[in-house]
CSV table of C-alpha atoms in Angstrom, one decimal:
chain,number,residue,atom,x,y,z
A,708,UNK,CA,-23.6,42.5,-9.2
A,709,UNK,CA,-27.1,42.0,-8.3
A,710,UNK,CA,-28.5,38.5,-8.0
A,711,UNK,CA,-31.2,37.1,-10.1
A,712,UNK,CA,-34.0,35.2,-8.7
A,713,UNK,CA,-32.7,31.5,-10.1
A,714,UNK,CA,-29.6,32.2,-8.5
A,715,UNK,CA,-31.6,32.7,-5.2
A,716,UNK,CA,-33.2,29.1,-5.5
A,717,UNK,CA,-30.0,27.6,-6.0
A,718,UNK,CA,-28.3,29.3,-3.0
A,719,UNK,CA,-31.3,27.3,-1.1
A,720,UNK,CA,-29.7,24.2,-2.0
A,721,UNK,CA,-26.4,25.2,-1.3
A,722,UNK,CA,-24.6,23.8,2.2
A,723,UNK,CA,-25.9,25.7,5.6
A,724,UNK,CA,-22.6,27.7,5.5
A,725,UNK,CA,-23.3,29.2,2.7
A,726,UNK,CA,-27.3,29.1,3.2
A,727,UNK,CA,-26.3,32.1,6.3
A,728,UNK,CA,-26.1,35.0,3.5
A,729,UNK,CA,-30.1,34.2,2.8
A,730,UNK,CA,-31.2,37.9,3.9
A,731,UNK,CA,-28.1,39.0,2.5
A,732,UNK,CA,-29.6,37.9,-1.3
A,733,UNK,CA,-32.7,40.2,-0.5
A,734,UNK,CA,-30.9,43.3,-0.3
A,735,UNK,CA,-28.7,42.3,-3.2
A,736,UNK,CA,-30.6,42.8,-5.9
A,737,UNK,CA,-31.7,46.3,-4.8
A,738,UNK,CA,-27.7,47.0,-4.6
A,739,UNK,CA,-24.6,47.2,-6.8
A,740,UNK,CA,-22.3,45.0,-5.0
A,741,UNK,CA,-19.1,42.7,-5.6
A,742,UNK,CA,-19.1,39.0,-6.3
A,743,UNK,CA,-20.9,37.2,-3.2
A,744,UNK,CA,-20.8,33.5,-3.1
A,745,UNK,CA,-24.3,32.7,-4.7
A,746,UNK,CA,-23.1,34.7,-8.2
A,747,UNK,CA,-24.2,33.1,-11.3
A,748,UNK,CA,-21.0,32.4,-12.5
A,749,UNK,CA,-19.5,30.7,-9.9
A,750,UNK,CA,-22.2,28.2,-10.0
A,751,UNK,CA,-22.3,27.8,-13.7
A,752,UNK,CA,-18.8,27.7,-14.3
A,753,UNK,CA,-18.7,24.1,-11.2
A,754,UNK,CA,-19.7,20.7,-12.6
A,755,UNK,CA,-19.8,17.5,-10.8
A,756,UNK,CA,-18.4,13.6,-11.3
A,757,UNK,CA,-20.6,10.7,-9.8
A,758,UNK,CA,-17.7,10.1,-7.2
A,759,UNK,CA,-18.8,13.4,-5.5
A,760,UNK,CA,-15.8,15.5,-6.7
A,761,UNK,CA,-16.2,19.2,-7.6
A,762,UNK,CA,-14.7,21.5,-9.8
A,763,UNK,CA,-14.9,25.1,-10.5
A,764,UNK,CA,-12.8,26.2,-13.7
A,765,UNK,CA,-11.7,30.1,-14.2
A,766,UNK,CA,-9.5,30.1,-17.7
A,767,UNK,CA,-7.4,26.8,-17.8
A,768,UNK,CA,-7.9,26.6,-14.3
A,769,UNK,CA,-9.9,24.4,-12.3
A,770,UNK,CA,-10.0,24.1,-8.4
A,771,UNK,CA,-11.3,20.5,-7.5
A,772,UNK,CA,-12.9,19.4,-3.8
A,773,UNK,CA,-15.8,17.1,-3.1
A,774,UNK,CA,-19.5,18.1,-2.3
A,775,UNK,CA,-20.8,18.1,0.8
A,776,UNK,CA,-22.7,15.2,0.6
A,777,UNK,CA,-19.1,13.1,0.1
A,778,UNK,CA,-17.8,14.9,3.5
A,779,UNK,CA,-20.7,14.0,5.4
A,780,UNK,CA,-20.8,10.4,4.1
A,781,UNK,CA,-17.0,10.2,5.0
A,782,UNK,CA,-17.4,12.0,8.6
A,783,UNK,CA,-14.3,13.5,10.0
A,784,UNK,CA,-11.8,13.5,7.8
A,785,UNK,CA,-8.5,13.7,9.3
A,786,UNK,CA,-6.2,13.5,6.9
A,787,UNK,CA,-5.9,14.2,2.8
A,788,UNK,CA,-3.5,13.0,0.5
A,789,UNK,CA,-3.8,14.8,-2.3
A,790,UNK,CA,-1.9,14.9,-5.6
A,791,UNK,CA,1.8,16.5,-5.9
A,792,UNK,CA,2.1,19.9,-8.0
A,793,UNK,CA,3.4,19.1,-11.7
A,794,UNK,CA,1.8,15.6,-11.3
A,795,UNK,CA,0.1,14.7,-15.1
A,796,UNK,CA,-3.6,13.2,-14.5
A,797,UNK,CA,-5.7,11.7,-16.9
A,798,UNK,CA,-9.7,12.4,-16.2
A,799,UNK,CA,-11.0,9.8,-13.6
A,800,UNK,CA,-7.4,8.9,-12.6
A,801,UNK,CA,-7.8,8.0,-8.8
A,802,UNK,CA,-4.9,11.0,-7.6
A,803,UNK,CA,-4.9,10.9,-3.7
A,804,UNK,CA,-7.3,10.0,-0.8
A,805,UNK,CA,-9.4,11.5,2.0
A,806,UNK,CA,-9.0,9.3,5.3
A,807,UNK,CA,-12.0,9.5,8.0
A,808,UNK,CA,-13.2,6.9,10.7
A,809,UNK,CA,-9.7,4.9,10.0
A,810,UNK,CA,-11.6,4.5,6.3
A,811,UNK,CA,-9.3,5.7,3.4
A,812,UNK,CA,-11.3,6.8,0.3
A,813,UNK,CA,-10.2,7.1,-3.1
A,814,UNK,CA,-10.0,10.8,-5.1
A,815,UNK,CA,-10.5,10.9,-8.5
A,816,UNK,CA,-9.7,13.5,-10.9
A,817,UNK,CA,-12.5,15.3,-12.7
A,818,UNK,CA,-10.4,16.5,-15.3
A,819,UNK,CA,-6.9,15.4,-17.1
A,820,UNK,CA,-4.1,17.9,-16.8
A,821,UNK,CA,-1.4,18.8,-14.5
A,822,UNK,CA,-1.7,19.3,-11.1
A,823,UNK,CA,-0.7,22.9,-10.4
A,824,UNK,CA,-1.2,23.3,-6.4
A,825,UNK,CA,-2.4,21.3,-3.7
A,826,UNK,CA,-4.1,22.9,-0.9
A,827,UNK,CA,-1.4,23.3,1.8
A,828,UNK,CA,-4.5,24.2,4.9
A,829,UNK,CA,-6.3,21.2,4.1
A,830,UNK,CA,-3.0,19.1,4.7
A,831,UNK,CA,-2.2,21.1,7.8
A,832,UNK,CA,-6.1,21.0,8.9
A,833,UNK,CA,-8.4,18.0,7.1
A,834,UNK,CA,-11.4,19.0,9.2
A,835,UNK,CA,-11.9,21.9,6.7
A,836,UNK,CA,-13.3,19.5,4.3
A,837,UNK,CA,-15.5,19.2,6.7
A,838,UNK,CA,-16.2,22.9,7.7
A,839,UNK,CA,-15.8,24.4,4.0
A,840,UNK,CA,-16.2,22.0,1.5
A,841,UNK,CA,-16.6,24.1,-1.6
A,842,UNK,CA,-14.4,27.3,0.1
A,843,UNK,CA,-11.4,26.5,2.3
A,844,UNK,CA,-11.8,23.1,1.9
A,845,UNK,CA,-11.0,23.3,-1.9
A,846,UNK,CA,-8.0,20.3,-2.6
A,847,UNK,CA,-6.4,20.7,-5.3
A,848,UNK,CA,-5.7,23.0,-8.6
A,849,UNK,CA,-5.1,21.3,-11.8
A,850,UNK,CA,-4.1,23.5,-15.6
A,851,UNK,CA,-7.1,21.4,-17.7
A,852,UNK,CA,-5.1,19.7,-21.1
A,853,UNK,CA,-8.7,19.2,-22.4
A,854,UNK,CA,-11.5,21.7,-21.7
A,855,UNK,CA,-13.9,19.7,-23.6
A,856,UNK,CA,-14.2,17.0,-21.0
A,857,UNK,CA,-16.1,19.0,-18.8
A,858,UNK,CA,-19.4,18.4,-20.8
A,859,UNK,CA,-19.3,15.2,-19.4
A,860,UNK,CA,-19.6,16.1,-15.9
A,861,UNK,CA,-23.0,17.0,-14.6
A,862,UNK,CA,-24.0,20.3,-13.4
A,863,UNK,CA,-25.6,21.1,-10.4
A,864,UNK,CA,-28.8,20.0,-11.4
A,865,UNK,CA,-27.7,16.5,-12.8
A,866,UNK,CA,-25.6,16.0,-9.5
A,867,UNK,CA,-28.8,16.7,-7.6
A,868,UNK,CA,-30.7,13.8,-9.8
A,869,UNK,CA,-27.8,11.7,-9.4
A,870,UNK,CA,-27.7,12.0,-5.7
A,871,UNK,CA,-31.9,11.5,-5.7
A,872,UNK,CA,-31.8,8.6,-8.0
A,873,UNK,CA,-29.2,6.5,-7.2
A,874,UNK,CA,-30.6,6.3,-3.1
A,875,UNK,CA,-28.3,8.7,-1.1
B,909,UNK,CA,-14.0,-26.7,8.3
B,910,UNK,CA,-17.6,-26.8,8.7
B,911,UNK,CA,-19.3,-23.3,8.2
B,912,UNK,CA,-23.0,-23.7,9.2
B,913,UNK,CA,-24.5,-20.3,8.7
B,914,UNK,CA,-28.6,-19.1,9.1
B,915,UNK,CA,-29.9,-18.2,6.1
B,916,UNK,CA,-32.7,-15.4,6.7
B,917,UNK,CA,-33.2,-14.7,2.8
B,918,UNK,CA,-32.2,-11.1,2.9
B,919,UNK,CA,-32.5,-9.5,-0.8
B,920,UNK,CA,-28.4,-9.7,-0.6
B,921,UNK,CA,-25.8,-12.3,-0.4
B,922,UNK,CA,-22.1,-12.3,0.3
B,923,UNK,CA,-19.5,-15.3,-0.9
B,924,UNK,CA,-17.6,-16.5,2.6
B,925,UNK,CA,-13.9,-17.7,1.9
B,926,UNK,CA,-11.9,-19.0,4.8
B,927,UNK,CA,-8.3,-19.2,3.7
B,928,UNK,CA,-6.8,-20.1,6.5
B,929,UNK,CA,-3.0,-19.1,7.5
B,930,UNK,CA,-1.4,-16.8,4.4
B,931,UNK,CA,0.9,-14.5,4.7
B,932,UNK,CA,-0.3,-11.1,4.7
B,933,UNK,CA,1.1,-10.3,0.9
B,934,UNK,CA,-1.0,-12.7,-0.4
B,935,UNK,CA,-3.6,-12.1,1.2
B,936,UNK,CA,-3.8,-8.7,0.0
B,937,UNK,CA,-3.5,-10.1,-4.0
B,938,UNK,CA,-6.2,-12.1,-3.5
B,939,UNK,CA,-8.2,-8.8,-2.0
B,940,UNK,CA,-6.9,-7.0,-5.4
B,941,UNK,CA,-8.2,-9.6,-7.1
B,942,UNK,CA,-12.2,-9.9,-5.6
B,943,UNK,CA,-12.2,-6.0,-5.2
B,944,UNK,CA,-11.4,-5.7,-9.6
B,945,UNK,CA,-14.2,-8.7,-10.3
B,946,UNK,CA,-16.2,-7.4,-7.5
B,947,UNK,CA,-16.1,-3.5,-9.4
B,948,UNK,CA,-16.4,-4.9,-13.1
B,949,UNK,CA,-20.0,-6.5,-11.9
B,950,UNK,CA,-19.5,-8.7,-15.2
B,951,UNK,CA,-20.9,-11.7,-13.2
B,952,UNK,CA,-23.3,-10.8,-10.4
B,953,UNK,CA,-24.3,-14.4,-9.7
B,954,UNK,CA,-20.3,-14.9,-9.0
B,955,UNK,CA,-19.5,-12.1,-7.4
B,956,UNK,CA,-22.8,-11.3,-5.7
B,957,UNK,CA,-22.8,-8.3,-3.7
B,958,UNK,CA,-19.6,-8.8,-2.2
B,959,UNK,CA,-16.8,-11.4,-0.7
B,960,UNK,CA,-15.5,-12.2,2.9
B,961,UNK,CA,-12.0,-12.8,3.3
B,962,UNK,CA,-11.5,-14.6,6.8
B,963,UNK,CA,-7.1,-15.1,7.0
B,964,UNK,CA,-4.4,-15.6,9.7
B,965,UNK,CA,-1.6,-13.9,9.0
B,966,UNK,CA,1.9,-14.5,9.9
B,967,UNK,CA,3.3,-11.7,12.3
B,968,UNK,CA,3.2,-8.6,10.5
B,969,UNK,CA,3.3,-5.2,11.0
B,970,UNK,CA,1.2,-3.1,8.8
B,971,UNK,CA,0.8,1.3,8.4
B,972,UNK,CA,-2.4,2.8,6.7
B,973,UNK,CA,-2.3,5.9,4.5
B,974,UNK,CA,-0.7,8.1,7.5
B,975,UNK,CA,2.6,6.2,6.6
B,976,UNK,CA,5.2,9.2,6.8
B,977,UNK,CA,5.2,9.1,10.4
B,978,UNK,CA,7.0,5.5,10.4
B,979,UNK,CA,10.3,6.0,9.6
B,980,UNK,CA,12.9,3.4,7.5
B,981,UNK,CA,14.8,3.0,10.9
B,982,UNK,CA,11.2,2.4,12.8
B,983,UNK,CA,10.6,-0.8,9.4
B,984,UNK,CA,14.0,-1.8,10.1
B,985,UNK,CA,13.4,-1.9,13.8
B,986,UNK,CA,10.4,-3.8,13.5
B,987,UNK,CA,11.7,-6.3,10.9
B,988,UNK,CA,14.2,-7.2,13.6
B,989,UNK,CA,11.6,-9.0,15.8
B,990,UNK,CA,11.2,-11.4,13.3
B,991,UNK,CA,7.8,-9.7,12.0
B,992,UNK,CA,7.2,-8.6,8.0
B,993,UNK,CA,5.9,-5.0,7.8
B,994,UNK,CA,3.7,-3.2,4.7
B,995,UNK,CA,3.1,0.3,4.4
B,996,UNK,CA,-1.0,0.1,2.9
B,997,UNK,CA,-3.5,2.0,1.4
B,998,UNK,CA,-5.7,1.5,4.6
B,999,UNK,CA,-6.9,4.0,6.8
B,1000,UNK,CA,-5.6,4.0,10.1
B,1001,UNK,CA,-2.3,3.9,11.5
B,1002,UNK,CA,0.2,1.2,12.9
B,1003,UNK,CA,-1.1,-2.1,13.7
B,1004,UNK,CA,-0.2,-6.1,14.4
B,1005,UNK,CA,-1.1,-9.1,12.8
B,1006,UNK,CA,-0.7,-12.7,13.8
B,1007,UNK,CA,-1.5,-16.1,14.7
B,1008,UNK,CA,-4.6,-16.2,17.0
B,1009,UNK,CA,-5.8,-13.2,15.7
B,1010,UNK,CA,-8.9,-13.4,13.6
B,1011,UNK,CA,-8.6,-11.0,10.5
B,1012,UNK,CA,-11.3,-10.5,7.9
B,1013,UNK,CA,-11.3,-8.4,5.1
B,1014,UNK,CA,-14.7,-7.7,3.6
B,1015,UNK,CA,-14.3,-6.9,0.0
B,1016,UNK,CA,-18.4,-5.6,-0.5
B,1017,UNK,CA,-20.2,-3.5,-2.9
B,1018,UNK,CA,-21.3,-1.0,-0.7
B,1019,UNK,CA,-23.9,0.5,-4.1
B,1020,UNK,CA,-25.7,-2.9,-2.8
B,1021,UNK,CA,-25.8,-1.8,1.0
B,1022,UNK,CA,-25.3,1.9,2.3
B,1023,UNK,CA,-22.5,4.2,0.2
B,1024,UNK,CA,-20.9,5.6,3.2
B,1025,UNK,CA,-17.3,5.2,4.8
B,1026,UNK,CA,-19.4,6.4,8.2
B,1027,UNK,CA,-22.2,3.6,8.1
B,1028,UNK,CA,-19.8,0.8,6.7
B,1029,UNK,CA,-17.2,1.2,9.6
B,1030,UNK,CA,-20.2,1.3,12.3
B,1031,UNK,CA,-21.7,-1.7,11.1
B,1032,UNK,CA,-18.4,-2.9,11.0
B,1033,UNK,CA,-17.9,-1.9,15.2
B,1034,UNK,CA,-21.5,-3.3,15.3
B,1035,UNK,CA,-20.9,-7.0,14.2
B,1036,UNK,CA,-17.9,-7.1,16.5
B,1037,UNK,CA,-19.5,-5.8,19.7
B,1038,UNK,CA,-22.5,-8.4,18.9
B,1039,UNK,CA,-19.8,-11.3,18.7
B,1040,UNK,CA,-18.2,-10.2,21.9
B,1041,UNK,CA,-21.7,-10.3,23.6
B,1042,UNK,CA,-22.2,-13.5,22.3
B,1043,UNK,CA,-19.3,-14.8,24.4
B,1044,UNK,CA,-20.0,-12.6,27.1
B,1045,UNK,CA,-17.6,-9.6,27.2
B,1046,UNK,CA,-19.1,-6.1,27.4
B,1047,UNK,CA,-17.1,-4.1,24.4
B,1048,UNK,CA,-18.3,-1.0,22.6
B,1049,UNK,CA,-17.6,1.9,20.4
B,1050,UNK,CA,-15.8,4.9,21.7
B,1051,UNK,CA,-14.6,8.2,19.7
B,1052,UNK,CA,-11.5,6.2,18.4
B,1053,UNK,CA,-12.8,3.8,15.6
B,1054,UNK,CA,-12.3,0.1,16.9
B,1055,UNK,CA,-13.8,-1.9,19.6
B,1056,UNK,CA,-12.8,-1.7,23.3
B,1057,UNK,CA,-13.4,-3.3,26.6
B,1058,UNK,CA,-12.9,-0.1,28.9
B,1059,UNK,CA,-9.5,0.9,27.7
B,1060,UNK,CA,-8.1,-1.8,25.6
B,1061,UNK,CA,-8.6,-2.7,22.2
B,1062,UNK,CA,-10.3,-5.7,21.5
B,1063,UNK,CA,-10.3,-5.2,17.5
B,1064,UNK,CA,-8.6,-3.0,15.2
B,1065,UNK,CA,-10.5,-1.7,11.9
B,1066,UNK,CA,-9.0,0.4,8.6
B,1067,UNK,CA,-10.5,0.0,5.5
B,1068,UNK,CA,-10.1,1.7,2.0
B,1069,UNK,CA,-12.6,2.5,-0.5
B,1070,UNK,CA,-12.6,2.6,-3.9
B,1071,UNK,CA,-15.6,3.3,-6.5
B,1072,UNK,CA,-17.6,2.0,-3.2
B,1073,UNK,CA,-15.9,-1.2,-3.2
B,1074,UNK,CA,-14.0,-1.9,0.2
B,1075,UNK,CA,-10.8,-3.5,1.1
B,1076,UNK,CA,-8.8,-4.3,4.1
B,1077,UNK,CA,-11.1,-4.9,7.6
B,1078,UNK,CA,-11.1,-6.0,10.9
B,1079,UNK,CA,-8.5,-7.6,13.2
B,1080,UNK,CA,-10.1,-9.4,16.4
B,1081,UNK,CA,-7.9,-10.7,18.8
B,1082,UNK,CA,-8.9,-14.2,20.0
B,1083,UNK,CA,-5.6,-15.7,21.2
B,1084,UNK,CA,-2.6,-13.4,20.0
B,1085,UNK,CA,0.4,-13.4,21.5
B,1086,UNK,CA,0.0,-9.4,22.7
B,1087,UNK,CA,3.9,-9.0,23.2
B,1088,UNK,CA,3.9,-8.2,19.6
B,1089,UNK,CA,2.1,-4.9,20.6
B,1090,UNK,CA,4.4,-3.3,23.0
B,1091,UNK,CA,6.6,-2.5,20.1
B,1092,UNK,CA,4.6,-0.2,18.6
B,1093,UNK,CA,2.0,2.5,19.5
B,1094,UNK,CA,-0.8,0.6,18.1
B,1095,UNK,CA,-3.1,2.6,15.5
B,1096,UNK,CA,-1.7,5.8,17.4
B,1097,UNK,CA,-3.6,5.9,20.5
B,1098,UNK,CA,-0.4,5.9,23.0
B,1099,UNK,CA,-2.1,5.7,26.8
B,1100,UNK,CA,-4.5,2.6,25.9
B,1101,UNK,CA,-3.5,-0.6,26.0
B,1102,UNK,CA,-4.6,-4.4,23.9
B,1103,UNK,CA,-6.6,-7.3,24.9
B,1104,UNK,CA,-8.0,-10.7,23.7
B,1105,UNK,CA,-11.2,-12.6,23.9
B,1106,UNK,CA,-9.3,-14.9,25.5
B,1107,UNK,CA,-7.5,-12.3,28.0
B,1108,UNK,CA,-11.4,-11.2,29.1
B,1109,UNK,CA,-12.6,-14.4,29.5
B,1110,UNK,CA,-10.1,-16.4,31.3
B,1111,UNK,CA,-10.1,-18.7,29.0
B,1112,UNK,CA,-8.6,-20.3,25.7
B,1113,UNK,CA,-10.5,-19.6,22.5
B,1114,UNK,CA,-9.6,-20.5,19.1
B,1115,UNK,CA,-10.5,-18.7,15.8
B,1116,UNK,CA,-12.4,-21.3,15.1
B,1117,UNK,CA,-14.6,-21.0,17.9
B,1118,UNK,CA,-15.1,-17.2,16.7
B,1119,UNK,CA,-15.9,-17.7,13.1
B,1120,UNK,CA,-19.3,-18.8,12.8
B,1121,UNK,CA,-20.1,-16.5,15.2
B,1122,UNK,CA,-18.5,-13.5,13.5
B,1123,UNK,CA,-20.8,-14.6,9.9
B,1124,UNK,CA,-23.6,-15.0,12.1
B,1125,UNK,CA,-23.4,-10.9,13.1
B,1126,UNK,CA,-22.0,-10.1,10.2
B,1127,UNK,CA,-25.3,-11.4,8.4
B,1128,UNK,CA,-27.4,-9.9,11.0
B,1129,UNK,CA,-25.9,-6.4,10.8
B,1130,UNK,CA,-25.6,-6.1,7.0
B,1131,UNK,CA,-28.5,-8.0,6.6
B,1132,UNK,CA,-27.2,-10.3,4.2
B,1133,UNK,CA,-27.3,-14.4,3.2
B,1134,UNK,CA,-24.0,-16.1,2.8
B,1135,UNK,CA,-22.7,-18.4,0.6
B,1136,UNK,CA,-19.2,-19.9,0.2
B,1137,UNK,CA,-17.0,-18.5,-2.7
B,1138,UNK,CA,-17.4,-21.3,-5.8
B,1139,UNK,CA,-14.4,-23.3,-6.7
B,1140,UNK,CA,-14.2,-21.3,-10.0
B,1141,UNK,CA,-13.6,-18.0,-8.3
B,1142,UNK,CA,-11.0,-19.9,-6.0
B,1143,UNK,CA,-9.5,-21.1,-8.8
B,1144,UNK,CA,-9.4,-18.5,-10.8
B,1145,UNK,CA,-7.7,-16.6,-7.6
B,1146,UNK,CA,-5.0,-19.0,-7.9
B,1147,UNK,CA,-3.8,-19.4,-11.1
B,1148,UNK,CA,-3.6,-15.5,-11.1
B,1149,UNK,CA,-1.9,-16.1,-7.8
B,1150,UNK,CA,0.4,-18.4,-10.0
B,1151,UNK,CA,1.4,-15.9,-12.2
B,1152,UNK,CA,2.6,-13.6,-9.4
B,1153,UNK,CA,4.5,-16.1,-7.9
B,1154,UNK,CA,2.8,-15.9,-4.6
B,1155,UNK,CA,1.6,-19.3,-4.1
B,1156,UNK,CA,3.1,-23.0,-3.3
B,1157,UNK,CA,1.6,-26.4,-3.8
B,1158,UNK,CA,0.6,-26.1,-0.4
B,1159,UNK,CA,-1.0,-22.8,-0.3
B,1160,UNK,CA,-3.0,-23.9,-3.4
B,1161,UNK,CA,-4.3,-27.1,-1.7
B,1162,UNK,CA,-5.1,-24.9,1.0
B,1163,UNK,CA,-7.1,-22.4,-0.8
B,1164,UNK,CA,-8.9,-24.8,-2.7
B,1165,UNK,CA,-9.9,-27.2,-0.3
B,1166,UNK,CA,-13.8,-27.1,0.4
B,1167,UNK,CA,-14.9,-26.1,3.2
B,1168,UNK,CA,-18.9,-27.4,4.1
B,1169,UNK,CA,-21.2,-24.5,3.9
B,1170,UNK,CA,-24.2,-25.5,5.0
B,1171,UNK,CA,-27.6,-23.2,4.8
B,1172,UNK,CA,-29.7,-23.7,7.7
């Protein structure tokens, strides 16, 4: 599908990994072509929490990582502990804990539900967090018990006021 | 104990609590305890923007987050040598604790200073390399988080972080007894080896000759006044210390007694 101006300005916001398919966008919206990265929906569908979490619900599902301002605030991280499948969560529940710089910080759950998958790379290799933040370095699936509590999670534009406002 | 420490009148301030030998259990209570009051920020002119913990622990083996890799057999092992041994929420791996070493757990707000795990460890490496230089031993930072003097460890550091409020700290050896060490692979790092101020300088120091010093960095780095932790908090500290039945007659003298804090 083409991409729309808006989506465009967003991509300029988005990490540098992603920031590489730039020209790409360009040629886009003269072409019919599959979902790239900077698609509308994607970005609608993630929403934020004031901890720096992310998550990106398809149907019941929502995939869950932190933004890349949390994996460059941690530095390396070299090792996740992340919530086991079938695990019940209530929203804001802390769930598991990203260690960097011998510094072990708290997860918290976006959403309640139950923890469907945990991301097995990111166990195996932490650094991805690092690399990938919103890709590969997703942590954890979770089956939502109550869609509605995503409207109180920002979107990408109240994350962006939250990281301006409150001095980051 | 007198603490004597400059006051600069930086726009933050941090309560100081010295509470002498505890054993490592209770120690971490009390921790739980500041970080919850410290995170409700009911009481701002109690709490201020965060709490010092300075401790010496009994011998004590401790793991961080990493814990899988010490095995039941390894805790039993340890146990043996007469030393207690807590798997933590910490970062970090394997480490000692004991008498002569100088531990200090800073339980701060970092929404009053900088919100990041990378700057709060660094300035952590920064006060300790300053105190070192105060008494004359070259230590820095290297790619493994701590603070060495070439290739030995001088202080061990893991922290956790919750909401921005930290726990856990620093362990600087003064006068420890580094026997304790060759039982483990300490925080990981298997072809370095441990050292004390003590060891560097040829000569006996106490924790008490280190203390002042370390609040006097510690304010300098985090650019923040100190003040020591009112008798309420303490208090309060102990009577929830009470209901856990972590604390003697003793203990609750200890932690109660007033130690001079004097604002230059």
């Amino acid at each position: 599908m083409a991409v729309c101006v808006n989506v465009f300005h967003k991509c300029l916001r988005l990490p540098s990994t992603l920031l590489k398919l730039r020209p790409v966008v360009h040629k886009l919206n003269a072409t019919q072509i599959t979902r790239t990265f900077c698609s509308t929906n994607a970005l609608a569908a993630r929403k934020y929490t004031e901890q720096h979490e992310w998550i990106d619900v398809q149907g019941k599902i929502g995939t869950v990582g932190v933004t890349d301002y949390a994996q460059g605030a941690l530095g390396d991280v070299v090792f996740a502990q992340l919530p086991e499948p079938d695990s019940e969560l209530n929203q804001m529940d802390d769930c598991g804990a990203l260690e960097s710089v011998k510094a072990a910080s708290e997860l918290y759950s976006p959403v309640s539900g139950t923890v469907v998958e945990k991301n097995k790379d990111v166990e195996e290799t932490p650094a991805l967090i690092n690399q990938s933040p919103y890709e590969q370095g997703w942590l954890f699936k979770i089956q939502l018990s109550k869609p509605e509590e995503l409207d109180a999670l920002l979107d990408e534009a109240g994350y962006e006021n939250h990281l301006k406002n409150t001095g980051h | 104990m007198k603490i004597s420490v400059v006051s600069q009148n930086f726009h933050r301030s941090v309560n100081v609590w010295s509470v002498g030998f505890l054993k490592y259990q209770t120690a971490y209570h009390i921790q739980q305890y500041l970080a919850n009051l410290q995170s409700q920020r009911l009481n701002k002119e109690k709490t201020l923007d965060g709490t010092i913990i300075i401790v010496e622990h009994s011998p004590v083996y401790t793991t961080g987050i990493r814990t899988q890799g010490y095995s039941e057999s390894e805790e039993r092992r340890l146990k043996t040598l007469g030393a207690e041994f807590y798997r933590t929420n910490r970062g970090g791996l394997i480490t000692f604790h004991g008498p002569g070493q100088l531990v200090v757990y800073p339980i701060l707000d970092l929404k009053s200073f900088n919100k990041s795990m990378k700057w709060y460890i660094c300035k952590l490496e920064k006060t300790v390399i300053e105190v070192c230089k105060s008494f004359g031993v070259e230590a820095e930072r290297s790619s493994d988080t701590g603070v060495w003097v070439k290739d030995n460890k001088i202080c061990a550091i893991g922290v956790h972080g919750s909401r921005y409020i930290t726990t856990h700290g620093i362990a600087l050896n003064i006068n420890n007894d580094l026997s304790w060490f060759s039982h483990i692979v300490p925080c990981g790092i298997p072809d370095k080896g441990v050292t004390t101020l003590s060891q560097e300088l040829r000569k006996p120091l106490t924790i008490t000759d280190v203390i002042y010093p370390f609040l006097q960095s510690f304010s300098h780095e985090f650019e923040c006044d100190m003040k020591m932790l009112s008798h309420e908090v303490r208090k309060d500290v102990v009577n929830h210390l009470k209901k856990e039945n972590l604390t003697s007659d003793i203990t609750e003298a200890q932690l109660l007694r007033n130690n001079d804090l004097k604002l230059k």
